[in-house]
Amino acid sequence: MISDALKMAVGTLTTVRVPAPEVIDRRVAGGAMVLAPLAVVPLAAVASSIVFLGELIGLPAFASAALALGAVALGSRGLHLDGLSDTADGLGASYDRARALEVMRRGDSGPTGIATLVLVLLVQVGALSGAISAGHGIAAAAIAVFAGRGVLSLCCARGVPSARPEGLGATVAGSVPVWVAAVVFAVLAGAAALTVPWWQGLLAVTLAYAAASALLARCVQRLGGVTGDVLGGCVEVAVAVALLALSF
């Protein structure tokens, strides 16, 4: 089961080629959400390496940050950015739940989605450039990647419903025991506290989870639950907030 869960996590969240899982069920899907931070180790390594090389050759901090986050986006097929845009369009489309879900299902980006995407990316790049200037950009890039994917287990914790009867959201919604999601948070917060000043690492992961929780709560209230797009939106919001906490 762990092998299939890791294959699903890597295959879904990254462009790394892995064999297809032999079985995909709710147990495997839940395991994939728990193992999401492990699956994106290559993305974190690439982002941190770009920041390191940028510092080595004297690139402006903003350019290094943009290249690092761009590499992460390419390495995840832009999956979470697309989810953020669609979620913003859905939440801004109409107070009718069915209408909002239909807007999200179409997949094309409207003005609300585009504006949200641009603003969140600007925050991410600006905050990472601040972390680079503060001297801990390499660690900040990795922490943000891990924290962003760590919130997936929170978003798929028991009690969180699916907005639709089909799709990725229906497969993973409520598939992670609450205590397991709490362990993922504790591990990520502890690891972050060991790589930057302990209070800043703990703050970054905690605030990332808080921001994802706020967006998740709004989507459950407004849409009736989670979808694959909502999961992507929570990831990108968590990354932005984690980087903000590490930007000084």
PDB file of C-alpha atoms in Angstrom, residues 37-212:
ATOM      1  CA  PRO A  37       5.949  16.147   1.243  1.00  0.00           C
ATOM      2  CA  LEU A  38       8.184  13.139   0.608  1.00  0.00           C
ATOM      3  CA  ALA A  39       7.103  12.972  -3.033  1.00  0.00           C
ATOM      4  CA  VAL A  40       8.235  16.550  -3.697  1.00  0.00           C
ATOM      5  CA  VAL A  41      11.762  16.170  -2.319  1.00  0.00           C
ATOM      6  CA  PRO A  42      13.100  16.534  -5.905  1.00  0.00           C
ATOM      7  CA  LEU A  43      11.192  19.802  -6.350  1.00  0.00           C
ATOM      8  CA  ALA A  44      12.504  21.185  -3.055  1.00  0.00           C
ATOM      9  CA  ALA A  45      16.044  20.153  -4.011  1.00  0.00           C
ATOM     10  CA  VAL A  46      15.774  21.888  -7.395  1.00  0.00           C
ATOM     11  CA  ALA A  47      14.357  25.093  -5.876  1.00  0.00           C
ATOM     12  CA  SER A  48      17.048  25.227  -3.190  1.00  0.00           C
ATOM     13  CA  SER A  49      19.781  24.486  -5.731  1.00  0.00           C
ATOM     14  CA  ILE A  50      18.637  27.343  -7.966  1.00  0.00           C
ATOM     15  CA  VAL A  51      18.698  29.732  -5.015  1.00  0.00           C
ATOM     16  CA  PHE A  52      22.187  28.497  -4.094  1.00  0.00           C
ATOM     17  CA  LEU A  53      23.491  28.908  -7.648  1.00  0.00           C
ATOM     18  CA  GLY A  54      21.881  32.325  -7.911  1.00  0.00           C
ATOM     19  CA  GLU A  55      23.711  33.449  -4.794  1.00  0.00           C
ATOM     20  CA  LEU A  56      26.921  31.889  -6.075  1.00  0.00           C
ATOM     21  CA  ILE A  57      26.928  33.816  -9.355  1.00  0.00           C
ATOM     22  CA  GLY A  58      25.439  37.001  -7.917  1.00  0.00           C
ATOM     23  CA  LEU A  59      21.979  36.989  -9.458  1.00  0.00           C
ATOM     24  CA  PRO A  60      19.515  39.525  -8.037  1.00  0.00           C
ATOM     25  CA  ALA A  61      17.453  37.924  -5.281  1.00  0.00           C
ATOM     26  CA  PHE A  62      14.187  38.546  -7.146  1.00  0.00           C
ATOM     27  CA  ALA A  63      15.486  36.765 -10.254  1.00  0.00           C
ATOM     28  CA  SER A  64      16.704  33.765  -8.250  1.00  0.00           C
ATOM     29  CA  ALA A  65      13.339  33.552  -6.480  1.00  0.00           C
ATOM     30  CA  ALA A  66      11.415  33.720  -9.761  1.00  0.00           C
ATOM     31  CA  LEU A  67      13.574  30.998 -11.327  1.00  0.00           C
ATOM     32  CA  ALA A  68      13.275  28.734  -8.271  1.00  0.00           C
ATOM     33  CA  LEU A  69       9.490  29.028  -8.048  1.00  0.00           C
ATOM     34  CA  GLY A  70       9.171  28.715 -11.809  1.00  0.00           C
ATOM     35  CA  ALA A  71      11.087  25.445 -11.675  1.00  0.00           C
ATOM     36  CA  VAL A  72       8.736  24.155  -8.969  1.00  0.00           C
ATOM     37  CA  ALA A  73       5.734  25.121 -11.102  1.00  0.00           C
ATOM     38  CA  LEU A  74       7.174  23.318 -14.119  1.00  0.00           C
ATOM     39  CA  GLY A  75       8.057  20.313 -11.973  1.00  0.00           C
ATOM     40  CA  SER A  76       4.453  20.032 -10.815  1.00  0.00           C
ATOM     41  CA  ARG A  77       2.925  20.733 -14.272  1.00  0.00           C
ATOM     42  CA  GLY A  78       1.415  23.954 -12.929  1.00  0.00           C
ATOM     43  CA  LEU A  79      -1.178  21.728 -11.275  1.00  0.00           C
ATOM     44  CA  HIS A  80      -1.607  23.756  -8.079  1.00  0.00           C
ATOM     45  CA  LEU A  81      -1.483  27.116  -9.851  1.00  0.00           C
ATOM     46  CA  ASP A  82      -4.302  25.946 -12.112  1.00  0.00           C
ATOM     47  CA  GLY A  83      -6.236  24.860  -9.028  1.00  0.00           C
ATOM     48  CA  LEU A  84      -5.718  28.245  -7.376  1.00  0.00           C
ATOM     49  CA  SER A  85      -7.001  30.073 -10.444  1.00  0.00           C
ATOM     50  CA  ASP A  86     -10.053  27.826 -10.844  1.00  0.00           C
ATOM     51  CA  THR A  87     -10.881  28.043  -7.142  1.00  0.00           C
ATOM     52  CA  ALA A  88     -10.735  31.833  -7.225  1.00  0.00           C
ATOM     53  CA  ASP A  89     -12.991  31.904 -10.283  1.00  0.00           C
ATOM     54  CA  GLY A  90     -15.453  29.546  -8.604  1.00  0.00           C
ATOM     55  CA  LEU A  91     -15.607  31.489  -5.366  1.00  0.00           C
ATOM     56  CA  GLY A  92     -16.037  34.742  -7.272  1.00  0.00           C
ATOM     57  CA  ALA A  93     -18.506  33.489  -9.862  1.00  0.00           C
ATOM     58  CA  SER A  94     -21.821  33.166  -8.095  1.00  0.00           C
ATOM     59  CA  TYR A  95     -23.407  32.344  -4.770  1.00  0.00           C
ATOM     60  CA  ASP A  96     -25.099  29.420  -6.484  1.00  0.00           C
ATOM     61  CA  ARG A  97     -23.071  26.327  -5.554  1.00  0.00           C
ATOM     62  CA  ALA A  98     -23.803  24.429  -8.760  1.00  0.00           C
ATOM     63  CA  ARG A  99     -22.855  27.449 -10.874  1.00  0.00           C
ATOM     64  CA  ALA A 100     -19.593  27.917  -8.963  1.00  0.00           C
ATOM     65  CA  LEU A 101     -18.637  24.253  -9.408  1.00  0.00           C
ATOM     66  CA  GLU A 102     -19.435  24.425 -13.108  1.00  0.00           C
ATOM     67  CA  VAL A 103     -17.167  27.451 -13.531  1.00  0.00           C
ATOM     68  CA  MET A 104     -14.380  25.543 -11.783  1.00  0.00           C
ATOM     69  CA  ARG A 105     -14.941  22.449 -13.907  1.00  0.00           C
ATOM     70  CA  ARG A 106     -14.504  24.365 -17.188  1.00  0.00           C
ATOM     71  CA  GLY A 107     -10.852  24.971 -16.436  1.00  0.00           C
ATOM     72  CA  ASP A 108     -10.452  28.257 -18.336  1.00  0.00           C
ATOM     73  CA  SER A 109      -9.281  31.224 -16.263  1.00  0.00           C
ATOM     74  CA  GLY A 110     -11.457  34.283 -15.778  1.00  0.00           C
ATOM     75  CA  PRO A 111     -10.406  37.721 -14.504  1.00  0.00           C
ATOM     76  CA  THR A 112     -10.737  36.748 -10.847  1.00  0.00           C
ATOM     77  CA  GLY A 113      -8.603  33.665 -11.314  1.00  0.00           C
ATOM     78  CA  ILE A 114      -5.933  35.480 -13.318  1.00  0.00           C
ATOM     79  CA  ALA A 115      -5.730  38.353 -10.832  1.00  0.00           C
ATOM     80  CA  THR A 116      -5.468  35.930  -7.921  1.00  0.00           C
ATOM     81  CA  LEU A 117      -2.789  33.905  -9.692  1.00  0.00           C
ATOM     82  CA  VAL A 118      -0.683  36.981 -10.466  1.00  0.00           C
ATOM     83  CA  LEU A 119      -0.980  38.407  -6.965  1.00  0.00           C
ATOM     84  CA  VAL A 120      -0.130  35.132  -5.217  1.00  0.00           C
ATOM     85  CA  LEU A 121       2.873  34.563  -7.491  1.00  0.00           C
ATOM     86  CA  LEU A 122       4.090  38.103  -6.819  1.00  0.00           C
ATOM     87  CA  VAL A 123       3.812  37.483  -3.092  1.00  0.00           C
ATOM     88  CA  GLN A 124       5.666  34.178  -3.396  1.00  0.00           C
ATOM     89  CA  VAL A 125       8.518  35.590  -5.479  1.00  0.00           C
ATOM     90  CA  GLY A 126       8.802  38.766  -3.419  1.00  0.00           C
ATOM     91  CA  ALA A 127       8.803  36.853  -0.146  1.00  0.00           C
ATOM     92  CA  LEU A 128      11.392  34.321  -1.320  1.00  0.00           C
ATOM     93  CA  SER A 129      13.609  37.143  -2.543  1.00  0.00           C
ATOM     94  CA  GLY A 130      13.311  38.648   0.944  1.00  0.00           C
ATOM     95  CA  ALA A 131      14.384  35.341   2.465  1.00  0.00           C
ATOM     96  CA  ILE A 132      17.360  35.208   0.093  1.00  0.00           C
ATOM     97  CA  SER A 133      18.376  38.717   1.099  1.00  0.00           C
ATOM     98  CA  ALA A 134      17.999  37.724   4.764  1.00  0.00           C
ATOM     99  CA  GLY A 135      20.475  34.897   4.241  1.00  0.00           C
ATOM    100  CA  HIS A 136      18.233  31.836   4.492  1.00  0.00           C
ATOM    101  CA  GLY A 137      16.716  31.601   1.025  1.00  0.00           C
ATOM    102  CA  ILE A 138      17.947  28.046   0.424  1.00  0.00           C
ATOM    103  CA  ALA A 139      16.131  26.759   3.508  1.00  0.00           C
ATOM    104  CA  ALA A 140      13.078  28.934   2.853  1.00  0.00           C
ATOM    105  CA  ALA A 141      12.591  27.504  -0.632  1.00  0.00           C
ATOM    106  CA  ALA A 142      12.592  23.942   0.711  1.00  0.00           C
ATOM    107  CA  ILE A 143      10.399  24.696   3.726  1.00  0.00           C
ATOM    108  CA  ALA A 144       7.766  26.364   1.541  1.00  0.00           C
ATOM    109  CA  VAL A 145       7.641  23.456  -0.909  1.00  0.00           C
ATOM    110  CA  PHE A 146       7.259  20.927   1.910  1.00  0.00           C
ATOM    111  CA  ALA A 147       4.741  22.987   3.921  1.00  0.00           C
ATOM    112  CA  GLY A 148       2.630  23.604   0.831  1.00  0.00           C
ATOM    113  CA  ARG A 149       2.318  19.897   0.112  1.00  0.00           C
ATOM    114  CA  GLY A 150       1.968  19.046   3.788  1.00  0.00           C
ATOM    115  CA  VAL A 151      -1.381  20.828   3.959  1.00  0.00           C
ATOM    116  CA  LEU A 152      -2.835  18.260   1.556  1.00  0.00           C
ATOM    117  CA  SER A 153      -3.200  15.799   4.433  1.00  0.00           C
ATOM    118  CA  LEU A 154      -5.017  18.506   6.418  1.00  0.00           C
ATOM    119  CA  CYS A 155      -7.380  19.215   3.513  1.00  0.00           C
ATOM    120  CA  CYS A 156      -8.136  15.490   3.183  1.00  0.00           C
ATOM    121  CA  ALA A 157      -8.616  14.821   6.901  1.00  0.00           C
ATOM    122  CA  ARG A 158     -11.612  12.858   8.162  1.00  0.00           C
ATOM    123  CA  GLY A 159     -14.701  15.030   8.301  1.00  0.00           C
ATOM    124  CA  VAL A 160     -13.837  17.156   5.251  1.00  0.00           C
ATOM    125  CA  PRO A 161     -16.445  16.339   2.563  1.00  0.00           C
ATOM    126  CA  SER A 162     -16.107  16.263  -1.199  1.00  0.00           C
ATOM    127  CA  ALA A 163     -17.893  18.945  -3.203  1.00  0.00           C
ATOM    128  CA  ARG A 164     -18.618  16.465  -6.008  1.00  0.00           C
ATOM    129  CA  PRO A 165     -19.373  12.736  -6.129  1.00  0.00           C
ATOM    130  CA  GLU A 166     -16.568  12.226  -8.658  1.00  0.00           C
ATOM    131  CA  GLY A 167     -13.068  13.485  -9.385  1.00  0.00           C
ATOM    132  CA  LEU A 168      -9.879  13.735  -7.338  1.00  0.00           C
ATOM    133  CA  GLY A 169     -11.646  15.474  -4.477  1.00  0.00           C
ATOM    134  CA  ALA A 170     -14.095  12.605  -4.075  1.00  0.00           C
ATOM    135  CA  THR A 171     -11.244  10.092  -4.042  1.00  0.00           C
ATOM    136  CA  VAL A 172      -9.181  11.787  -1.339  1.00  0.00           C
ATOM    137  CA  ALA A 173     -11.731  13.721   0.747  1.00  0.00           C
ATOM    138  CA  GLY A 174     -11.875  12.410   4.314  1.00  0.00           C
ATOM    139  CA  SER A 175      -9.262   9.749   3.568  1.00  0.00           C
ATOM    140  CA  VAL A 176      -6.634  10.839   6.131  1.00  0.00           C
ATOM    141  CA  PRO A 177      -7.104  10.208   9.870  1.00  0.00           C
ATOM    142  CA  VAL A 178      -6.908  13.474  11.813  1.00  0.00           C
ATOM    143  CA  TRP A 179      -4.075  12.226  14.001  1.00  0.00           C
ATOM    144  CA  VAL A 180      -2.007  11.360  10.922  1.00  0.00           C
ATOM    145  CA  ALA A 181      -2.508  14.877   9.522  1.00  0.00           C
ATOM    146  CA  ALA A 182      -1.387  16.227  12.915  1.00  0.00           C
ATOM    147  CA  VAL A 183       1.766  14.086  12.797  1.00  0.00           C
ATOM    148  CA  VAL A 184       2.601  15.433   9.322  1.00  0.00           C
ATOM    149  CA  PHE A 185       2.275  18.972  10.665  1.00  0.00           C
ATOM    150  CA  ALA A 186       4.448  18.206  13.679  1.00  0.00           C
ATOM    151  CA  VAL A 187       7.186  16.633  11.554  1.00  0.00           C
ATOM    152  CA  LEU A 188       7.241  19.549   9.107  1.00  0.00           C
ATOM    153  CA  ALA A 189       7.198  22.165  11.865  1.00  0.00           C
ATOM    154  CA  GLY A 190       9.974  20.377  13.733  1.00  0.00           C
ATOM    155  CA  ALA A 191      12.124  20.068  10.616  1.00  0.00           C
ATOM    156  CA  ALA A 192      11.613  23.738   9.759  1.00  0.00           C
ATOM    157  CA  ALA A 193      12.591  24.740  13.287  1.00  0.00           C
ATOM    158  CA  LEU A 194      15.923  22.952  12.799  1.00  0.00           C
ATOM    159  CA  THR A 195      16.838  24.709   9.538  1.00  0.00           C
ATOM    160  CA  VAL A 196      16.093  28.364  10.349  1.00  0.00           C
ATOM    161  CA  PRO A 197      15.669  30.156  13.708  1.00  0.00           C
ATOM    162  CA  TRP A 198      13.340  27.771  15.528  1.00  0.00           C
ATOM    163  CA  TRP A 199      10.566  30.290  16.121  1.00  0.00           C
ATOM    164  CA  GLN A 200      10.577  31.387  12.476  1.00  0.00           C
ATOM    165  CA  GLY A 201      10.430  27.853  11.138  1.00  0.00           C
ATOM    166  CA  LEU A 202       7.598  26.962  13.499  1.00  0.00           C
ATOM    167  CA  LEU A 203       5.779  30.186  12.618  1.00  0.00           C
ATOM    168  CA  ALA A 204       6.144  29.589   8.876  1.00  0.00           C
ATOM    169  CA  VAL A 205       4.612  26.111   8.948  1.00  0.00           C
ATOM    170  CA  THR A 206       1.908  27.090  11.444  1.00  0.00           C
ATOM    171  CA  LEU A 207       0.815  30.113   9.424  1.00  0.00           C
ATOM    172  CA  ALA A 208       0.903  28.092   6.200  1.00  0.00           C
ATOM    173  CA  TYR A 209      -1.484  25.582   7.751  1.00  0.00           C
ATOM    174  CA  ALA A 210      -3.677  28.374   9.150  1.00  0.00           C
ATOM    175  CA  ALA A 211      -3.988  30.029   5.733  1.00  0.00           C
ATOM    176  CA  ALA A 212      -4.817  26.724   4.037  1.00  0.00           C
TER     177      ALA A 212
END
